[in-house]
Short mmCIF file of C-alpha atoms and ligand atoms in Angstrom, two decimals:
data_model
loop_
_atom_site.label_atom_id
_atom_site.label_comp_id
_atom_site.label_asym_id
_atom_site.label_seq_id
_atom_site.Cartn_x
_atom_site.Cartn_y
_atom_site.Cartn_z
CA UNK A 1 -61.00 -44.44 165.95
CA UNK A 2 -59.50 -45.44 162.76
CA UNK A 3 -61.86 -46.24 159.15
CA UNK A 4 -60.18 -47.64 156.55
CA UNK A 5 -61.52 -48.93 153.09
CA UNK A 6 -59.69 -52.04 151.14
CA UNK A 7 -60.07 -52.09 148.37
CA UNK A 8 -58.57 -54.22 144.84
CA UNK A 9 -59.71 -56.57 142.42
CA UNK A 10 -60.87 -60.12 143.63
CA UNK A 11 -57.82 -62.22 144.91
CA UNK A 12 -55.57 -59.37 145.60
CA UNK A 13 -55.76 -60.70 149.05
CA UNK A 14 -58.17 -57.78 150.20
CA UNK A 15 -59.49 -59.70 153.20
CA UNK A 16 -56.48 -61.72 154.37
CA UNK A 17 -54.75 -57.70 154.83
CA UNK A 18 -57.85 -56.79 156.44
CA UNK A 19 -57.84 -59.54 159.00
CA UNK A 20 -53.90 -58.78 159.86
CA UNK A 21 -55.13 -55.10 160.43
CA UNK A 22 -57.73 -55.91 162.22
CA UNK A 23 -56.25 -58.86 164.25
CA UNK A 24 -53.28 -56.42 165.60
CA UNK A 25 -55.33 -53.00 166.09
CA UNK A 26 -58.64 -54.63 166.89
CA UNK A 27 -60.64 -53.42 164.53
CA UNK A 28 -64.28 -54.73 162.87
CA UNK A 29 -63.52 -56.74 159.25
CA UNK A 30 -66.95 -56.18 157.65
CA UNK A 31 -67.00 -57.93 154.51
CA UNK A 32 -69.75 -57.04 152.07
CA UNK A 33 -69.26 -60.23 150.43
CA UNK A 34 -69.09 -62.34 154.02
CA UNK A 35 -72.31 -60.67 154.37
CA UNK A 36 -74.52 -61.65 151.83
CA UNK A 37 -72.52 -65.28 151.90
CA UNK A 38 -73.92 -65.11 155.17
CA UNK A 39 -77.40 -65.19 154.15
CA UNK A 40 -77.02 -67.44 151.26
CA UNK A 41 -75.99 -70.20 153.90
CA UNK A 42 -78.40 -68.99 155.86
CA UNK A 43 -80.67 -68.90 153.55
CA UNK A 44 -82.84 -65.73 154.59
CA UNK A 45 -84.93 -63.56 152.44
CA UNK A 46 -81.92 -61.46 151.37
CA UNK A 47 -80.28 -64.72 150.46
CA UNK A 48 -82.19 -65.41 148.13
CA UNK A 49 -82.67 -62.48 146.56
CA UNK A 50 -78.73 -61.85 145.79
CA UNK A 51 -77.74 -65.78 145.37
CA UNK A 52 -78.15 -66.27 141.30
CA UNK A 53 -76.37 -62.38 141.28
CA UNK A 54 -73.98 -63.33 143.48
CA UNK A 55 -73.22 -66.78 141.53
CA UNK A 56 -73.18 -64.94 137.95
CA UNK A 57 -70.59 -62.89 139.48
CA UNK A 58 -72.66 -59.63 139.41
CA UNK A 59 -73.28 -56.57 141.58
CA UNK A 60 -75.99 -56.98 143.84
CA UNK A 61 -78.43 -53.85 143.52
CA UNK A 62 -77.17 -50.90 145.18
CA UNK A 63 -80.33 -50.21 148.01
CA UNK A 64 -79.80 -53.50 149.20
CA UNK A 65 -76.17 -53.02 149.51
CA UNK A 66 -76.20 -49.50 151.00
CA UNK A 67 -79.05 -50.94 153.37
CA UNK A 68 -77.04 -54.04 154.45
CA UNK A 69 -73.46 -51.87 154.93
CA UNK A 70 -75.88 -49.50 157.12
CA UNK A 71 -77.40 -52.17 159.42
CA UNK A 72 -74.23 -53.75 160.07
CA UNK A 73 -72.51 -50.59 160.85
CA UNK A 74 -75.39 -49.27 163.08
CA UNK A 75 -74.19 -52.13 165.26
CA UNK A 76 -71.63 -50.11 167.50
CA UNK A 77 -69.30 -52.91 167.93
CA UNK A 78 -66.49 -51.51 166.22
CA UNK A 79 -65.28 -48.94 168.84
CA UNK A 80 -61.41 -49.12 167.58
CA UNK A 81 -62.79 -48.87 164.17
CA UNK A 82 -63.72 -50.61 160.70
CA UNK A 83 -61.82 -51.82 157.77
CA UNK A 84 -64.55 -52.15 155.19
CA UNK A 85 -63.99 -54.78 151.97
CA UNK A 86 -65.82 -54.61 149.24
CA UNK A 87 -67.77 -51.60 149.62
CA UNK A 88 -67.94 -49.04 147.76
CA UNK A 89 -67.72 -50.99 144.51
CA UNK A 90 -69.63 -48.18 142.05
CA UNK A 91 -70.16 -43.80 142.19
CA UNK A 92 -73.48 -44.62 143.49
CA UNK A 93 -72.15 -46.68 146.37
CA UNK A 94 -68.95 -44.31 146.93
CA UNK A 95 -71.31 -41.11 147.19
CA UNK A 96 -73.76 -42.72 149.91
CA UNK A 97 -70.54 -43.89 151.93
CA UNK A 98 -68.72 -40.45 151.83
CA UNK A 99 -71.74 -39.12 153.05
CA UNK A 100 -72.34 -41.22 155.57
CA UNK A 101 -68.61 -42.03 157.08
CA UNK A 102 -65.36 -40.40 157.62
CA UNK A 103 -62.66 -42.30 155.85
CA UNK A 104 -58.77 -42.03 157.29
CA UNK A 105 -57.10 -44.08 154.21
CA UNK A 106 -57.88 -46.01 151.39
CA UNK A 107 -56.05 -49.14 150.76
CA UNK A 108 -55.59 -50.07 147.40
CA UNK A 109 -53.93 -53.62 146.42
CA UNK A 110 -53.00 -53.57 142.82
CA UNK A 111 -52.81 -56.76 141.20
CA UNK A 112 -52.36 -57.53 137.28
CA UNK A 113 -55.67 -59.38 135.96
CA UNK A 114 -53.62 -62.50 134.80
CA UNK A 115 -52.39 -63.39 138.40
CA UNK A 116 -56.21 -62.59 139.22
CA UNK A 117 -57.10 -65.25 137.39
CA UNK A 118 -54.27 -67.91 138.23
CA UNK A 119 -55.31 -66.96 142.15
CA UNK A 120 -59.17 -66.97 142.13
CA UNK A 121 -59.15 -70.00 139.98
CA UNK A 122 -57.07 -72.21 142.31
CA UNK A 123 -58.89 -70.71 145.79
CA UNK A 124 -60.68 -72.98 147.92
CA UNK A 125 -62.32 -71.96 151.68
CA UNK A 126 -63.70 -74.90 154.10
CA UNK A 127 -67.12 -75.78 154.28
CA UNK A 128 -66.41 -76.70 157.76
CA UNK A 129 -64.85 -73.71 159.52
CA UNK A 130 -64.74 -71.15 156.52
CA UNK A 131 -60.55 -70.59 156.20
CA UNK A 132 -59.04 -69.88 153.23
CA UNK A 133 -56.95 -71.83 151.34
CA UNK A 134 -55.47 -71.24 147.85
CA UNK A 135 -53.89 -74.52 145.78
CA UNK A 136 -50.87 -72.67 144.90
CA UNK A 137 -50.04 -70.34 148.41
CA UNK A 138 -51.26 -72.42 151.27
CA UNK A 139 -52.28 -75.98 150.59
CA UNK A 140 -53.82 -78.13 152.94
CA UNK A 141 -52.00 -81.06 154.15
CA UNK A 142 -54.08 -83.43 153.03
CA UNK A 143 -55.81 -82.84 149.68
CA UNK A 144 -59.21 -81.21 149.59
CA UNK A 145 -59.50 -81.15 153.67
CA UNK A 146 -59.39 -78.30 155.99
CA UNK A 147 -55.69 -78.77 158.24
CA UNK A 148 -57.39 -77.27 161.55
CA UNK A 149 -60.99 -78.82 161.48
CA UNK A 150 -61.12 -81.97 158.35
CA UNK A 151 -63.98 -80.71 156.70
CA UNK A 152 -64.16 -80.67 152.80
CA UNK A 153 -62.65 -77.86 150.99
CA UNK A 154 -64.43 -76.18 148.63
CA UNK A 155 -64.33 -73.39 145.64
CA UNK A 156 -67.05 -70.31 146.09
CA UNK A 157 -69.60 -70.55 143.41
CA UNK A 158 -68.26 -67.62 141.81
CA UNK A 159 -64.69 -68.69 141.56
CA UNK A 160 -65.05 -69.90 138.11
CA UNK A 161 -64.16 -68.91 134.65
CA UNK A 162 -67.29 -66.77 133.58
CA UNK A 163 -67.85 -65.40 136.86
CA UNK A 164 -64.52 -64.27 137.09
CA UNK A 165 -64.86 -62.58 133.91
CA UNK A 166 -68.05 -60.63 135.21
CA UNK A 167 -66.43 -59.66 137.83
CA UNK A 168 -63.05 -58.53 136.30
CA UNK A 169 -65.28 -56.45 134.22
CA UNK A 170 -67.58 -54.70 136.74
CA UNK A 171 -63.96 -54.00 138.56
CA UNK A 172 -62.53 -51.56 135.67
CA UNK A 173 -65.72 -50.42 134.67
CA UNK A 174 -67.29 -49.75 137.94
CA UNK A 175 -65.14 -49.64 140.31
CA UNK A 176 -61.61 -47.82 139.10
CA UNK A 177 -63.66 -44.95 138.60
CA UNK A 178 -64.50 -44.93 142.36
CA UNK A 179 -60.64 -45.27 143.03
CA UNK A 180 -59.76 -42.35 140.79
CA UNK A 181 -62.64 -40.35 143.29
CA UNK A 182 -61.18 -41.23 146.23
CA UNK A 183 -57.49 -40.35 144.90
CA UNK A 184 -59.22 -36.73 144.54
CA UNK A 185 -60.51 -36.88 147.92
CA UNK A 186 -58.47 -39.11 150.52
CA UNK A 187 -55.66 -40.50 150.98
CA UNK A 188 -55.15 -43.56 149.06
CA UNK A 189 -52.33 -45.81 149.84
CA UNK A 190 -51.41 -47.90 146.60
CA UNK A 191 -49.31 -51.40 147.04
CA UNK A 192 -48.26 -53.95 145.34
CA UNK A 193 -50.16 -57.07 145.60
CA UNK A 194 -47.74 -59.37 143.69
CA UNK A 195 -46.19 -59.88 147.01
CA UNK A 196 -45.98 -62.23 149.88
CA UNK A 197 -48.68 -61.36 152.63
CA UNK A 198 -46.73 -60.46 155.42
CA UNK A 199 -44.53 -58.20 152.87
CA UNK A 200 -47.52 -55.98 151.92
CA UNK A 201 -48.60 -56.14 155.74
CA UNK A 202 -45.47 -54.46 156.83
CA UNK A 203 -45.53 -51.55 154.00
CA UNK A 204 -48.96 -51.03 154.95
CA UNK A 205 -48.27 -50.38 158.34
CA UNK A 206 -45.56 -48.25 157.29
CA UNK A 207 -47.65 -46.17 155.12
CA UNK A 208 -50.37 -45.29 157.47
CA UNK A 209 -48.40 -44.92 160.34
CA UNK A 210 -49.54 -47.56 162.26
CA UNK A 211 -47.44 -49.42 164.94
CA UNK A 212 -45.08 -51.99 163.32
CA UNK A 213 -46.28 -55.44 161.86
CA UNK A 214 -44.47 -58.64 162.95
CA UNK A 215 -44.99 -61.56 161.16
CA UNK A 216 -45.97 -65.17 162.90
CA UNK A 217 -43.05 -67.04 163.60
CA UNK A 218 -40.41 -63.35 163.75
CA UNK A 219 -39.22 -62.32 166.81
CA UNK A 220 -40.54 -58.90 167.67
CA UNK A 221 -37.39 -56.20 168.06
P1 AMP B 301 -66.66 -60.34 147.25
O1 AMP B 301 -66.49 -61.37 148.29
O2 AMP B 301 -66.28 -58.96 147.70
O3 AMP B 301 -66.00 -60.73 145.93
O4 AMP B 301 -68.25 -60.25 146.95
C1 AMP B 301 -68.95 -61.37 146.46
C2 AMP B 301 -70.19 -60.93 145.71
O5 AMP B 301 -71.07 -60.20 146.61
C3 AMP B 301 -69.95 -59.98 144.56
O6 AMP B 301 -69.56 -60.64 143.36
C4 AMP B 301 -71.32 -59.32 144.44
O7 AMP B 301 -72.27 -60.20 143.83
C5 AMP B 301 -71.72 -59.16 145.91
N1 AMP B 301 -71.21 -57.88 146.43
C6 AMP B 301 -70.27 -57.70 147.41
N2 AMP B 301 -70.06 -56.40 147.65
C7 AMP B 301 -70.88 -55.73 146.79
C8 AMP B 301 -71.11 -54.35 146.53
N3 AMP B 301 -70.48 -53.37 147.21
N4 AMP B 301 -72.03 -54.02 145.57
C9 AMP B 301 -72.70 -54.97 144.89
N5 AMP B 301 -72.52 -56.29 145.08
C10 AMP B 301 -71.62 -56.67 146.01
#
């Protein structure tokens, strides 16, 4: 059984190295975010309640988070393990979840807050089918439509200037102290998220010991 936390400021790729991980060592991605986007599109009762937080770029309040990371992970589908994203993202939040879970490693993708801004600003995910897609990384081949199912592409509500800002904000006041925590108590493994994808994918692997990444498209050997 393996937990891991990701963790990093928005568009440091956190969920695109979670779903490699997870992909290879089958694993449960649980997404705090991909949660509550859930039930905006859903629109249930906890939709609504986080949607104008969520779109201001804010932290949603902390019993509603705690309660939501709890329900999903009282589903026992993750019998390999969980990498969480986007959880904790505050002390509060960090002290429920150390003493609640066992954590093997924290990954930490550090990323400079001017490239956050040129990546965020130029993401895009399908409305159809929900990939990502970022303007400058991985275009689609025809503009503004998904390559694998046509539908529209589209920037999340709080990919945009103010929100970012927000959000950038809540990171080093909120969240770096949680980092400097878990440097005290576990094992954090720090990379460079300048890099291409598959780069930081194999030094993670490294790192934690895990068996060997191979990229799409290498030959394994
Ligand atoms: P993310 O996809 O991780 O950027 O999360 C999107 C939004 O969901 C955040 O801007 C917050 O409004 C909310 N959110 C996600 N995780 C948390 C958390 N741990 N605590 C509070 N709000 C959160």
């Amino acid at each position: 059984m393996r937990k891991y936390v990701i963790m990093g400021v928005q568009g440091s790729g956190k969920g695109t190295q979670a779903a490699l991980l997870c992909r290879d060592l089958d694993l449960v991605h649980l997404s705090v975010g991909d949660l509550f986007r859930w039930h905006v599109e859903q629109h249930t009762k906890i939709g609504a309640q986080v949607r104008r937080t969520m779109a201001a770029g804010e932290l949603v309040d902390d019993d509603l988070v705690e309660s939501v990371v709890q329900q999903r992970l009282q589903i026992q589908d993750w019998n390999f393990g969980f990498v969480i994203d986007g959880f904790p993202r505050n002390d509060r939040q960090a002290g429920f979840f150390l003493e609640t879970y066992d954590i093997d490693s924290v990954i930490l993708l550090v990323l400079p807050d001017e490239e956050v801004a040129r990546r965020v600003l130029s993401r895009r995910l399908c409305s159809g089918c929900g990939l990502d897609y970022n303007l400058m990384f991985h275009r689609p081949a025809v503009a503004d439509r998904c390559d694998v199912c046509g539908a529209p592409l589209v920037a999340r509500e709080d990919d945009n200037p103010d929100a970012l800002q927000a959000r950038l904000r809540d990171y080093h006041e909120k969240t770096e102290p949680v980092i400097t925590l878990f440097r005290r108590k576990e094992f954090v493994v720090e990379l460079d998220a300048t890099r291409s994808a598959d780069d930081i994918q194999i030094e993670l692997r490294e790192r934690l010991h895990l068996p060997a990444y191979v990229p799409s498209g290498a030959t394994p050997g």
